[in-house]
Amino acid sequence: QDPLFANTHAMIGSMDDNGQDDVKVGRAANRANAEALSASSIEGALSALSTGGEEDQHPEKRMKALHKAFEERMLPEMKQQYPGLRLGQYKDKIFQLWKKSPENPMNQPRPVLKS
């Protein structure tokens, strides 16, 4: 068998004799998952649906929202500390604080990825 064909076959999956994919999609996939996860109580159902207590792998994706919340919280303090500045100057000062803040996800220790 041609190695390229074998690679393509491995990537797209196999098909049965009727030309149908053996990969379930949409409702069929949902039904297969529901059948595999049988729970007889609410706790069992919640544990089957939970994603686990996984640590956030990509906090930098939420950095804009985190910065906005930090800015909204710090702006009244900065206005009290430095009266008379323009809004852009306040935002610059807040951004300088954000770069050093422990709330900034880029300042958090990164988990070591195992390969």
XYZ file of N, CA and C in Angstrom:
345
model
N 0.846 -1.176 0.000
C 0.000 0.000 0.000
C 0.895 1.244 0.000
N 0.464 2.234 -0.726
C 1.198 3.485 -0.854
C 1.256 4.194 0.509
N 2.446 4.650 0.950
C 2.546 5.308 2.256
C 1.731 6.603 2.328
N 1.624 7.330 1.221
C 0.816 8.552 1.231
C -0.657 8.220 1.431
N -1.111 7.163 0.781
C -2.493 6.740 0.945
C -2.745 6.289 2.380
N -1.789 5.581 2.967
C -1.939 5.132 4.347
C -2.020 6.323 5.296
N -1.207 7.342 5.040
C -1.232 8.540 5.865
C -2.569 9.269 5.717
N -3.043 9.420 4.498
C -4.330 10.070 4.259
C -5.448 9.273 4.907
N -5.377 7.967 4.776
C -6.376 7.093 5.361
C -6.397 7.250 6.892
N -5.221 7.373 7.493
C -5.134 7.535 8.939
C -5.675 8.894 9.372
N -5.478 9.915 8.548
C -5.926 11.258 8.904
C -7.432 11.418 8.785
N -8.032 10.888 7.731
C -9.461 11.117 7.522
C -10.322 10.003 8.062
N -9.728 8.918 8.511
C -10.498 7.822 9.074
C -10.893 6.841 7.999
N -11.434 5.750 8.463
C -11.805 4.709 7.505
C -13.275 4.809 7.171
N -13.653 4.191 6.069
C -15.040 4.161 5.642
C -15.453 2.703 5.553
N -16.738 2.441 5.840
C -17.192 1.060 5.747
C -17.556 0.720 4.303
N -18.114 -0.459 4.082
C -18.410 -0.927 2.725
C -19.453 -0.073 2.011
N -20.322 0.600 2.756
C -21.366 1.424 2.151
C -20.881 2.832 1.831
N -19.629 3.118 2.101
C -19.097 4.453 1.840
C -19.408 5.428 2.966
N -19.815 4.916 4.123
C -20.145 5.762 5.259
C -18.936 5.856 6.196
N -18.731 7.025 6.745
C -17.655 7.202 7.721
C -17.985 6.454 8.996
N -16.959 5.912 9.652
C -17.183 5.272 10.944
C -17.073 6.278 12.091
N -16.784 7.545 11.756
C -16.696 8.595 12.755
C -18.084 9.196 12.940
N -18.533 9.266 14.184
C -19.855 9.813 14.466
C -19.758 11.326 14.574
N -20.768 11.997 14.008
C -20.792 13.448 13.993
C -22.177 13.910 14.426
N -22.242 15.066 15.077
C -23.520 15.670 15.428
C -24.290 14.876 16.460
N -25.574 14.624 16.166
C -26.439 13.917 17.111
C -25.947 12.506 17.393
N -25.433 11.859 16.367
C -24.929 10.496 16.570
C -23.776 10.488 17.574
N -22.915 11.483 17.493
C -21.803 11.574 18.442
C -22.331 11.856 19.843
N -23.336 12.733 19.945
C -23.914 13.031 21.246
C -24.557 11.789 21.860
N -25.275 11.021 21.043
C -25.906 9.800 21.545
C -24.847 8.792 21.993
N -23.789 8.659 21.220
C -22.721 7.723 21.585
C -22.071 8.144 22.900
N -21.855 9.446 23.079
C -21.275 9.937 24.329
C -22.223 9.704 25.495
N -23.523 9.925 25.274
C -24.505 9.728 26.344
C -24.583 8.259 26.739
N -24.480 7.380 25.772
C -24.512 5.954 26.075
C -23.263 5.534 26.839
N -22.147 6.130 26.507
C -20.895 5.782 27.178
C -20.869 6.306 28.609
N -21.524 7.441 28.841
C -21.544 8.044 30.163
C -22.898 7.781 30.809
N -23.024 6.678 31.482
C -24.286 6.394 32.150
C -24.143 6.766 33.618
N -25.077 7.584 34.097
C -25.060 8.010 35.490
C -26.466 7.854 36.045
N -26.561 7.335 37.261
C -27.871 7.090 37.849
C -28.267 8.148 38.867
N -27.415 9.121 39.107
C -27.742 10.176 40.059
C -27.269 11.516 39.521
N -27.684 12.569 40.167
C -27.271 13.908 39.745
C -25.766 14.067 39.909
N -25.233 13.574 41.028
C -23.786 13.687 41.258
C -23.008 12.940 40.175
N -23.512 11.762 39.808
C -22.856 10.987 38.761
C -22.888 11.699 37.427
N -24.033 12.328 37.127
C -24.160 13.067 35.865
C -23.225 14.265 35.850
N -23.149 14.986 36.968
C -22.262 16.148 37.026
C -20.805 15.741 36.915
N -20.436 14.648 37.549
C -19.041 14.216 37.452
C -18.727 13.717 36.047
N -19.718 13.129 35.363
C -19.485 12.675 33.994
C -19.337 13.851 33.048
N -20.048 14.943 33.316
C -19.987 16.113 32.444
C -18.872 17.074 32.800
N -18.320 16.966 33.997
C -17.305 17.923 34.411
C -16.038 17.719 33.596
N -15.333 18.815 33.417
C -14.090 18.764 32.655
C -12.907 18.499 33.555
N -13.174 18.352 34.837
C -12.076 18.137 35.775
C -11.564 19.469 36.270
N -10.780 19.443 37.279
C -10.233 20.662 37.858
C -8.967 21.079 37.152
N -8.998 21.115 35.851
C -7.795 21.440 35.086
C -7.398 22.883 35.308
N -6.121 23.091 35.344
C -5.591 24.429 35.486
C -5.707 25.154 34.150
N -5.902 26.457 34.218
C -6.046 27.258 33.009
C -4.725 27.228 32.237
N -4.738 26.669 31.036
C -3.518 26.520 30.258
C -3.146 27.793 29.491
N -4.135 28.653 29.199
C -3.860 29.845 28.388
C -4.504 31.088 28.993
N -4.012 31.551 30.152
C -4.616 32.743 30.753
C -4.347 33.999 29.939
N -3.326 33.969 29.089
C -3.016 35.163 28.293
C -4.132 35.493 27.318
N -4.998 34.520 27.019
C -6.123 34.791 26.122
C -7.161 35.683 26.787
N -7.173 35.719 28.109
C -8.128 36.539 28.832
C -7.469 37.785 29.414
N -6.283 38.101 28.928
C -5.530 39.202 29.493
C -6.215 40.551 29.275
N -6.859 40.740 28.148
C -7.507 42.027 27.868
C -8.615 42.300 28.878
N -9.436 41.295 29.156
C -10.520 41.463 30.124
C -9.970 41.662 31.531
N -8.916 40.930 31.875
C -8.307 41.093 33.186
C -7.717 42.490 33.348
N -7.093 42.993 32.288
C -6.514 44.335 32.346
C -7.608 45.382 32.490
N -8.709 45.205 31.780
C -9.825 46.151 31.853
C -10.384 46.207 33.273
N -10.554 45.040 33.907
C -11.061 45.005 35.281
C -10.064 45.654 36.237
N -8.776 45.403 36.035
C -7.730 46.010 36.859
C -7.763 47.526 36.703
N -7.915 47.982 35.466
C -7.952 49.416 35.185
C -9.156 50.079 35.855
N -10.320 49.450 35.758
C -11.524 50.011 36.377
C -11.389 50.077 37.894
N -10.723 49.104 38.474
C -10.543 49.084 39.921
C -9.497 50.113 40.367
N -8.468 50.340 39.559
C -7.371 51.220 39.947
C -7.620 52.693 39.619
N -8.498 52.984 38.653
C -8.694 54.367 38.215
C -9.116 55.295 39.358
N -10.085 54.924 40.196
C -10.418 55.846 41.308
C -9.248 56.079 42.264
N -8.454 55.032 42.520
C -7.292 55.193 43.396
C -6.267 56.133 42.776
N -6.048 55.988 41.467
C -5.060 56.839 40.786
C -5.539 58.294 40.747
N -6.862 58.495 40.554
C -7.386 59.866 40.530
C -7.220 60.522 41.901
N -7.336 59.728 42.942
C -7.161 60.255 44.287
C -5.683 60.543 44.570
N -4.825 59.668 44.077
C -3.393 59.802 44.329
C -2.759 60.909 43.475
N -3.191 61.023 42.226
C -2.621 61.998 41.286
C -3.741 62.848 40.699
N -4.264 63.820 41.431
C -5.361 64.630 40.886
C -4.862 65.544 39.762
N -5.737 65.773 38.786
C -5.427 66.732 37.729
C -4.799 66.153 36.478
N -4.572 64.865 36.419
C -4.007 64.274 35.203
C -5.104 64.013 34.182
N -4.696 63.862 32.938
C -5.648 63.477 31.893
C -5.859 61.967 31.929
N -6.967 61.505 31.334
C -7.322 60.089 31.365
C -6.212 59.223 30.768
N -5.613 59.666 29.682
C -4.517 58.912 29.067
C -3.331 58.755 30.000
N -3.058 59.796 30.783
C -1.956 59.721 31.745
C -2.273 58.737 32.864
N -3.539 58.738 33.316
C -3.942 57.754 34.322
C -3.783 56.335 33.779
N -4.230 56.151 32.543
C -4.158 54.814 31.946
C -2.717 54.364 31.769
N -1.827 55.296 31.429
C -0.402 54.943 31.322
C 0.157 54.484 32.666
N -0.176 55.222 33.721
C 0.298 54.847 35.049
C -0.271 53.491 35.468
N -1.546 53.278 35.172
C -2.179 52.004 35.523
C -1.534 50.868 34.739
N -1.210 51.109 33.478
C -0.574 50.071 32.678
C 0.812 49.717 33.227
N 1.542 50.726 33.703
C 2.844 50.448 34.308
C 2.682 49.580 35.558
N 1.627 49.823 36.333
C 1.344 48.979 37.495
C 0.927 47.575 37.056
N 0.155 47.499 35.978
C -0.332 46.206 35.470
C 0.827 45.306 35.045
N 1.856 45.903 34.443
C 2.994 45.106 33.995
C 3.695 44.408 35.159
N 3.630 44.994 36.357
C 4.297 44.422 37.530
C 3.333 43.686 38.451
N 2.043 43.781 38.175
C 1.025 43.238 39.066
C 1.020 41.708 39.089
N 0.783 41.106 40.254
C 0.638 39.641 40.310
C -0.659 39.168 39.645
N -1.602 40.080 39.399
C -2.842 39.720 38.713
C -2.626 39.515 37.212
N -1.543 40.042 36.688
C -1.224 39.898 35.271
C -0.828 38.449 34.998
N -1.528 37.755 34.089
C -1.203 36.353 33.836
C 0.204 36.145 33.291
N 0.791 37.155 32.696
C 2.145 37.005 32.180
C 3.183 37.020 33.306
N 2.770 37.416 34.516
C 3.665 37.397 35.671
C 3.529 36.124 36.488
N 2.602 35.255 36.105
C 2.385 34.003 36.830
C 3.410 32.970 36.381
N 3.821 32.102 37.306
C 4.723 31.017 36.868
C 3.990 30.100 35.902
N 4.634 29.769 34.825
C 4.013 28.942 33.786
C 4.205 27.473 34.116
N 3.164 26.662 33.891
C 3.333 25.221 34.124
C 4.259 24.626 33.089
N 5.031 23.649 33.516
C 5.942 22.971 32.615
C 5.134 21.945 31.826
N 5.174 22.056 30.502
C 4.435 21.135 29.657
C 5.245 19.866 29.463
N 4.587 18.754 29.682
C 5.242 17.471 29.490
C 5.001 16.997 28.074
N 6.046 16.575 27.424
C 5.880 16.124 26.043
C 5.942 14.631 25.908
